[in-house]
Every structure is written in structure tokens, then in C-alpha cells.
Amino acid sequence: MNMTISGACVIDVRTSLPRHKTLKYGRRKLTDIRSAALHHSATKSGSPEAFAGYHVVTNGWPGIAYHFVIQKDGVIYWCNDPETISYHVGNSNRHALGICLVGDFRTQQPTAAQLDAANRLIQHLQVQIPTMKQVFGHQEYPGYAWKNCPAFPMGTFRTNYSQFLQKAVGKVDKPKQIPVAIKLNDELLAVTGFLQEGVSMLPVRAVANAAGGKVDWITATQDVRVNDIDLNETLIAGSAYAPARELATALRLKIEWDQATKTVKLKGCVTV
Ligand SMILES: [Zn+2]
């Protein structure tokens, strides 16, 4: 599994952690995983090595209970393959993936770095393991209502996680387009263009029509020509947009840019 997570540091300790000499955890398919289970370590500090040692030596388990451990500084330690059926939520182990945040949250708070890393980790895992639809606290699994783990409110955690996901989606989907007003001889046109990477892009047909230019659509090459001049246009939802300066040149108009009002001002003789 690819565990390169944008904005997070993941250290793979799967082969270096203490393991039981003879006992081995069972294996599952990734599609068996239905939820991420959040835990706290219930210790003020700690490390994957320390937890693994305790689980193996004291508890006599095959290896560390968790698939991932998140330190207070936000570093994520990858401790078990997700396919490992480790011991952390009893009867739900087969379908749960264990994530432990270091700290005793009965008296401490998770750090912002830990919570951010947890969000990034869960999002990354949900992409790789689409069946892992739920995020629960240890206490929310059947039979564990008595257990104060992870000892932070899961409702709040899930709300913050949804907001994190929305922001992440917004970053991907939202084009960096700032609307641009267009004036032709001081008259505001009803159409707008947009700024993209510092270049104003204007709707070719609407502006050319207003300025009395000739627009040709060359079907064979999917090209737009204005007054027989080829433009470096971009098609958006069936409309061609061209860089403002190119369009102005083709229409024999002068062009000014008003940064304060984000307006392209076109001036010249309009042929009707
Ligand atoms: Zn727990």
C-alpha cells in the first residue's frame, strides 16, 4: 500500500517493532475493513516500540495492537499492515483498523498536529480502502461502552474530519478563477471573463459581437478565429475564452487593466 501522505510524515516501523517469537496475528482482505478505530495510549508519553513491547511481553500478544500510532508531533508510525487482524477492539478486530494517538486524554488534550495527522491518515486510508467508511472511537464498539478510550469526543472529531474533507475536496475542484468585468468604450458588458494565472480570459463570441468583429468557428480543428486571426482559446462549457490582449488585438481595440475593480477596459472604434 502506498503510504505517502501529502502534508504528513509517515515512518514505516512494521519490520522493526518487537514481535512475539511464535504467535502471529491473522490476516484479512482489505475489503474486510469497515472502520477506523481511534484509541489513546492512556499514557502521558510513549512510542510504538514501548507499546509493542508491552503488548508482546506483558499481554503475550503477537505484536503491537495498533496499525498506526500518531505521536504528539504529528508523525505517523506505520506499525502493522492494514491486512493484519490485531487485537484492539475485541470482537470487532476483523473489521477495524486501529489508530492510536499518544497521550492520556483523560487529563491531556490531543495536539493540533496529532489531529491534523489523524485526518490526513484517515482520508488517505479511505481512498485506498473504500470499504472503510466509518470512523469510531474504541468506546463506540460493541462491548466497550465502559472503556474511556480515546477519551476525546468522537462527535467533534467526526465533524472536524468532515470539514477537513470538504476543504480537501475544495482545494482540488475549485479552479483558481477570479471573475473579471469587461467594459467596451466605458460600457459594462453583460458577460464576464476570469483571471487565470495572471491572464484575463474573455468570452470570445460575446466580446467580438459587441465590438463588431467577425467570429469563425473552424469545426475541423476546433479553432476560433476573430477577424481571421487565430486565438489561443480555451473551451469552457462550450464557450471559447481567449486571452484579453489577443482578443483586443484581433478586434483592433486598445486594452487597459484596472486592478482595483478587476476590469478589462476595451477602447476603440466599434464596427457595426
Ligand atoms: Zn482503545
Tab-separated table of C-alpha atoms and ligand atoms in Angstrom:
chain	number	residue	atom	x	y	z
A	1	MET	CA	0.000	0.000	0.000
A	2	ASN	CA	1.231	3.467	-0.878
A	3	MET	CA	1.582	5.418	2.360
A	4	THR	CA	2.910	8.693	1.010
A	5	ILE	CA	0.516	11.228	2.524
A	6	SER	CA	0.551	14.857	1.470
A	7	GLY	CA	1.249	17.115	4.448
A	8	ALA	CA	2.147	14.264	6.797
A	9	CYS	CA	5.246	12.303	7.765
A	10	VAL	CA	4.887	8.518	7.854
A	11	ILE	CA	7.617	6.298	9.300
A	12	ASP	CA	7.384	2.608	8.485
A	13	VAL	CA	8.282	0.596	11.597
A	14	ARG	CA	6.486	-2.611	10.630
A	15	THR	CA	9.641	-4.716	10.493
A	16	SER	CA	11.494	-3.141	13.428
A	17	LEU	CA	8.901	-3.365	16.223
A	18	PRO	CA	9.065	-6.151	18.836
A	19	ARG	CA	7.013	-9.198	17.758
A	20	HIS	CA	6.118	-12.406	19.559
A	21	LYS	CA	8.548	-15.235	18.817
A	22	THR	CA	5.905	-17.719	17.751
A	23	LEU	CA	2.449	-16.155	17.746
A	24	LYS	CA	1.237	-14.401	14.591
A	25	TYR	CA	-1.782	-12.208	14.003
A	26	GLY	CA	-4.315	-13.459	11.454
A	27	ARG	CA	-4.707	-11.794	8.048
A	28	ARG	CA	-7.714	-10.374	6.216
A	29	LYS	CA	-8.532	-8.815	2.896
A	30	LEU	CA	-8.528	-5.011	2.719
A	31	THR	CA	-12.216	-5.229	1.789
A	32	ASP	CA	-12.897	-6.758	5.241
A	33	ILE	CA	-12.054	-3.416	6.821
A	34	ARG	CA	-15.136	-1.341	7.607
A	35	SER	CA	-13.997	1.194	10.171
A	36	ALA	CA	-11.064	3.054	11.635
A	37	ALA	CA	-10.904	2.692	15.417
A	38	LEU	CA	-9.356	5.577	17.341
A	39	HIS	CA	-7.528	4.971	20.618
A	40	HIS	CA	-5.437	6.954	23.020
A	41	SER	CA	-2.378	5.319	24.523
A	42	ALA	CA	-3.643	6.211	28.035
A	43	THR	CA	-0.023	7.114	28.811
A	44	LYS	CA	1.280	10.670	29.021
A	45	SER	CA	4.026	9.809	26.542
A	46	GLY	CA	5.124	6.693	24.703
A	47	SER	CA	6.338	5.213	21.467
A	48	PRO	CA	5.394	2.405	19.098
A	49	GLU	CA	8.379	0.425	20.471
A	50	ALA	CA	7.165	0.833	24.047
A	51	PHE	CA	3.567	-0.111	23.172
A	52	ALA	CA	4.725	-3.104	21.107
A	53	GLY	CA	6.947	-4.267	23.972
A	54	TYR	CA	4.050	-4.025	26.418
A	55	HIS	CA	1.594	-5.805	24.105
A	56	VAL	CA	4.035	-8.625	23.331
A	57	VAL	CA	5.802	-9.145	26.672
A	58	THR	CA	3.096	-8.219	29.193
A	59	ASN	CA	-0.030	-9.154	27.239
A	60	GLY	CA	1.520	-12.046	25.307
A	61	TRP	CA	0.047	-10.789	22.018
A	62	PRO	CA	1.621	-11.490	18.583
A	63	GLY	CA	2.583	-7.821	18.088
A	64	ILE	CA	1.566	-4.227	18.664
A	65	ALA	CA	-2.198	-3.748	18.854
A	66	TYR	CA	-2.359	-0.743	16.505
A	67	HIS	CA	-1.915	-0.360	12.772
A	68	PHE	CA	-0.800	3.243	13.188
A	69	VAL	CA	0.497	5.309	16.092
A	70	ILE	CA	0.437	9.110	15.920
A	71	GLN	CA	2.932	10.940	18.100
A	72	LYS	CA	2.269	14.317	19.686
A	73	ASP	CA	4.359	15.993	16.982
A	74	GLY	CA	2.049	14.530	14.317
A	75	VAL	CA	4.498	11.925	12.999
A	76	ILE	CA	2.628	8.784	11.920
A	77	TYR	CA	4.222	5.413	12.677
A	78	TRP	CA	3.096	2.580	10.441
A	79	CYS	CA	3.093	-0.466	12.723
A	80	ASN	CA	1.055	-3.234	11.056
A	81	ASP	CA	-0.138	-3.998	7.529
A	82	PRO	CA	-3.807	-2.994	7.311
A	83	GLU	CA	-4.456	-6.680	6.468
A	84	THR	CA	-3.290	-7.663	9.979
A	85	ILE	CA	-6.074	-8.666	12.359
A	86	SER	CA	-4.520	-7.206	15.505
A	87	TYR	CA	-6.079	-7.027	18.983
A	88	HIS	CA	-7.586	-3.656	19.839
A	89	VAL	CA	-11.402	-3.790	19.722
A	90	GLY	CA	-12.215	-7.386	20.738
A	91	ASN	CA	-14.946	-8.933	18.609
A	92	SER	CA	-14.652	-6.112	16.071
A	93	ASN	CA	-10.951	-6.681	15.327
A	94	ARG	CA	-11.597	-8.388	11.973
A	95	HIS	CA	-13.300	-5.305	10.552
A	96	ALA	CA	-11.450	-2.474	12.309
A	97	LEU	CA	-8.152	-0.695	11.712
A	98	GLY	CA	-6.503	0.644	14.864
A	99	ILE	CA	-5.098	4.169	15.102
A	100	CYS	CA	-3.581	5.227	18.425
A	101	LEU	CA	-2.864	8.823	19.399
A	102	VAL	CA	-0.121	9.045	22.010
A	103	GLY	CA	-1.357	10.711	25.178
A	104	ASP	CA	-3.692	10.244	28.111
A	105	PHE	CA	-6.684	12.262	27.021
A	106	ARG	CA	-8.458	11.813	30.333
A	107	THR	CA	-6.127	14.552	31.565
A	108	GLN	CA	-4.421	15.814	28.374
A	109	GLN	CA	-5.614	17.073	25.001
A	110	PRO	CA	-4.547	15.680	21.631
A	111	THR	CA	-2.244	18.178	19.912
A	112	ALA	CA	-3.338	20.067	16.771
A	113	ALA	CA	-0.549	18.247	14.905
A	114	GLN	CA	-1.928	14.876	16.028
A	115	LEU	CA	-5.478	15.694	14.972
A	116	ASP	CA	-4.305	17.032	11.606
A	117	ALA	CA	-2.220	13.903	11.026
A	118	ALA	CA	-5.194	11.718	12.018
A	119	ASN	CA	-7.410	13.499	9.467
A	120	ARG	CA	-4.826	13.120	6.709
A	121	LEU	CA	-4.188	9.476	7.585
A	122	ILE	CA	-7.880	8.529	7.649
A	123	GLN	CA	-8.560	10.369	4.397
A	124	HIS	CA	-5.618	8.624	2.736
A	125	LEU	CA	-6.730	5.221	4.035
A	126	GLN	CA	-10.330	5.760	2.933
A	127	VAL	CA	-9.101	6.336	-0.620
A	128	GLN	CA	-7.022	3.135	-0.521
A	129	ILE	CA	-9.602	1.122	1.445
A	130	PRO	CA	-13.019	2.306	0.195
A	131	THR	CA	-14.839	-0.193	2.431
A	132	MET	CA	-13.517	1.667	5.491
A	133	LYS	CA	-16.475	4.008	5.605
A	134	GLN	CA	-16.753	4.649	9.354
A	135	VAL	CA	-14.601	6.297	11.996
A	136	PHE	CA	-15.345	5.232	15.571
A	137	GLY	CA	-13.781	5.674	18.958
A	138	HIS	CA	-12.806	2.481	20.799
A	139	GLN	CA	-15.648	3.138	23.236
A	140	GLU	CA	-18.223	3.079	20.420
A	141	TYR	CA	-17.583	-0.565	19.510
A	142	PRO	CA	-19.956	-3.200	20.901
A	143	GLY	CA	-18.980	-4.174	24.422
A	144	TYR	CA	-16.722	-1.181	25.075
A	145	ALA	CA	-19.124	1.475	26.368
A	146	TRP	CA	-17.350	1.182	29.740
A	147	LYS	CA	-13.930	1.988	28.261
A	148	ASN	CA	-12.890	5.650	28.315
A	149	CYS	CA	-10.960	5.471	25.014
A	150	PRO	CA	-9.953	7.556	23.081
A	151	ALA	CA	-11.222	9.943	25.808
A	152	PHE	CA	-11.946	12.787	23.402
A	153	PRO	CA	-15.410	13.496	21.934
A	154	MET	CA	-15.852	11.471	18.749
A	155	GLY	CA	-18.769	13.609	17.541
A	156	THR	CA	-16.471	16.632	17.446
A	157	PHE	CA	-13.724	14.599	15.826
A	158	ARG	CA	-16.054	13.421	13.030
A	159	THR	CA	-17.417	16.954	12.466
A	160	ASN	CA	-13.888	18.292	12.129
A	161	TYR	CA	-12.970	15.404	9.855
A	162	SER	CA	-15.942	16.140	7.527
A	163	GLN	CA	-14.863	19.786	7.378
A	164	PHE	CA	-11.306	18.678	6.630
A	165	LEU	CA	-12.598	16.503	3.767
A	166	GLN	CA	-14.677	19.342	2.335
A	167	LYS	CA	-11.690	21.660	2.371
A	168	ALA	CA	-9.529	18.985	0.756
A	169	VAL	CA	-12.129	18.477	-1.998
A	170	GLY	CA	-12.490	22.238	-2.448
A	171	LYS	CA	-8.757	22.540	-2.990
A	172	VAL	CA	-8.846	20.002	-5.777
A	173	ASP	CA	-12.043	21.021	-7.535
A	174	LYS	CA	-12.170	24.777	-7.204
A	175	PRO	CA	-10.474	26.371	-10.191
A	176	LYS	CA	-8.350	29.410	-9.375
A	177	GLN	CA	-10.586	31.722	-11.371
A	178	ILE	CA	-11.343	35.263	-10.320
A	179	PRO	CA	-14.201	36.903	-12.247
A	180	VAL	CA	-13.259	39.835	-14.444
A	181	ALA	CA	-15.634	42.598	-15.572
A	182	ILE	CA	-15.450	43.831	-19.158
A	183	LYS	CA	-16.052	47.374	-20.347
A	184	LEU	CA	-16.239	48.330	-24.007
A	185	ASN	CA	-15.855	52.083	-24.526
A	186	ASP	CA	-16.858	52.606	-20.883
A	187	GLU	CA	-19.971	50.483	-21.199
A	188	LEU	CA	-20.130	47.451	-18.931
A	189	LEU	CA	-20.841	44.250	-20.872
A	190	ALA	CA	-23.302	41.737	-19.515
A	191	VAL	CA	-20.714	38.956	-19.725
A	192	THR	CA	-17.667	38.388	-17.555
A	193	GLY	CA	-14.298	36.824	-18.075
A	194	PHE	CA	-11.949	35.406	-15.491
A	195	LEU	CA	-8.393	35.710	-14.299
A	196	GLN	CA	-6.332	32.581	-14.641
A	197	GLU	CA	-2.706	32.565	-13.571
A	198	GLY	CA	-2.489	36.311	-14.065
A	199	VAL	CA	-4.097	36.371	-17.526
A	200	SER	CA	-7.575	37.760	-18.185
A	201	MET	CA	-9.595	35.356	-20.291
A	202	LEU	CA	-12.588	36.850	-22.106
A	203	PRO	CA	-15.589	35.165	-23.754
A	204	VAL	CA	-14.694	35.401	-27.449
A	205	ARG	CA	-18.095	35.434	-29.115
A	206	ALA	CA	-19.805	37.848	-26.740
A	207	VAL	CA	-16.977	40.379	-26.814
A	208	ALA	CA	-16.452	40.069	-30.592
A	209	ASN	CA	-20.170	40.531	-31.219
A	210	ALA	CA	-20.252	43.629	-29.018
A	211	ALA	CA	-17.206	45.031	-30.803
A	212	GLY	CA	-18.480	44.172	-34.266
A	213	GLY	CA	-15.798	41.600	-35.009
A	214	LYS	CA	-16.174	38.587	-37.260
A	215	VAL	CA	-16.094	35.236	-35.452
A	216	ASP	CA	-15.471	31.959	-37.251
A	217	TRP	CA	-15.631	28.553	-35.693
A	218	ILE	CA	-13.445	26.072	-37.571
A	219	THR	CA	-15.056	22.729	-36.807
A	220	ALA	CA	-12.287	20.570	-38.268
A	221	THR	CA	-9.624	21.998	-35.991
A	222	GLN	CA	-11.929	23.139	-33.167
A	223	ASP	CA	-10.469	26.610	-33.593
A	224	VAL	CA	-11.937	30.031	-33.085
A	225	ARG	CA	-10.872	32.890	-35.362
A	226	VAL	CA	-11.694	36.533	-34.858
A	227	ASN	CA	-11.338	38.738	-37.952
A	228	ASP	CA	-9.406	35.785	-39.431
A	229	ILE	CA	-6.891	35.801	-36.587
A	230	ASP	CA	-6.358	32.568	-34.717
A	231	LEU	CA	-6.577	32.835	-30.936
A	232	ASN	CA	-5.167	30.688	-28.133
A	233	GLU	CA	-8.613	29.995	-26.830
A	234	THR	CA	-9.803	27.714	-24.053
A	235	LEU	CA	-13.167	25.989	-24.281
A	236	ILE	CA	-15.231	26.090	-21.095
A	237	ALA	CA	-18.716	24.602	-21.104
A	238	GLY	CA	-18.946	25.068	-24.870
A	239	SER	CA	-17.813	28.704	-24.857
A	240	ALA	CA	-14.437	29.871	-26.107
A	241	TYR	CA	-12.360	32.148	-23.871
A	242	ALA	CA	-9.249	33.877	-25.172
A	243	PRO	CA	-6.530	35.957	-23.523
A	244	ALA	CA	-7.790	39.547	-23.377
A	245	ARG	CA	-4.776	41.014	-25.195
A	246	GLU	CA	-5.038	38.603	-28.122
A	247	LEU	CA	-8.731	39.250	-28.459
A	248	ALA	CA	-8.226	43.017	-28.252
A	249	THR	CA	-5.554	42.872	-30.961
A	250	ALA	CA	-7.812	40.814	-33.230
A	251	LEU	CA	-10.606	43.348	-32.686
A	252	ARG	CA	-8.208	46.313	-33.176
A	253	LEU	CA	-9.077	47.621	-29.722
A	254	LYS	CA	-6.863	49.191	-27.080
A	255	ILE	CA	-6.816	47.462	-23.753
A	256	GLU	CA	-6.368	48.626	-20.164
A	257	TRP	CA	-6.472	46.679	-16.959
A	258	ASP	CA	-7.994	48.126	-13.804
A	259	GLN	CA	-6.584	46.086	-10.951
A	260	ALA	CA	-8.750	47.697	-8.255
A	261	THR	CA	-12.044	46.747	-9.893
A	262	LYS	CA	-10.698	43.715	-11.808
A	263	THR	CA	-11.976	45.196	-15.041
A	264	VAL	CA	-10.692	44.849	-18.583
A	265	LYS	CA	-11.315	48.135	-20.418
A	266	LEU	CA	-11.502	47.840	-24.178
A	267	LYS	CA	-11.493	51.007	-26.267
A	268	GLY	CA	-11.645	51.756	-29.936
A	269	CYS	CA	-13.804	52.027	-32.971
A	270	VAL	CA	-16.683	49.587	-32.904
A	271	THR	CA	-17.710	48.401	-36.359
A	272	VAL	CA	-21.387	47.569	-36.560
B	1	ZN	ZN	-8.531	1.906	22.995
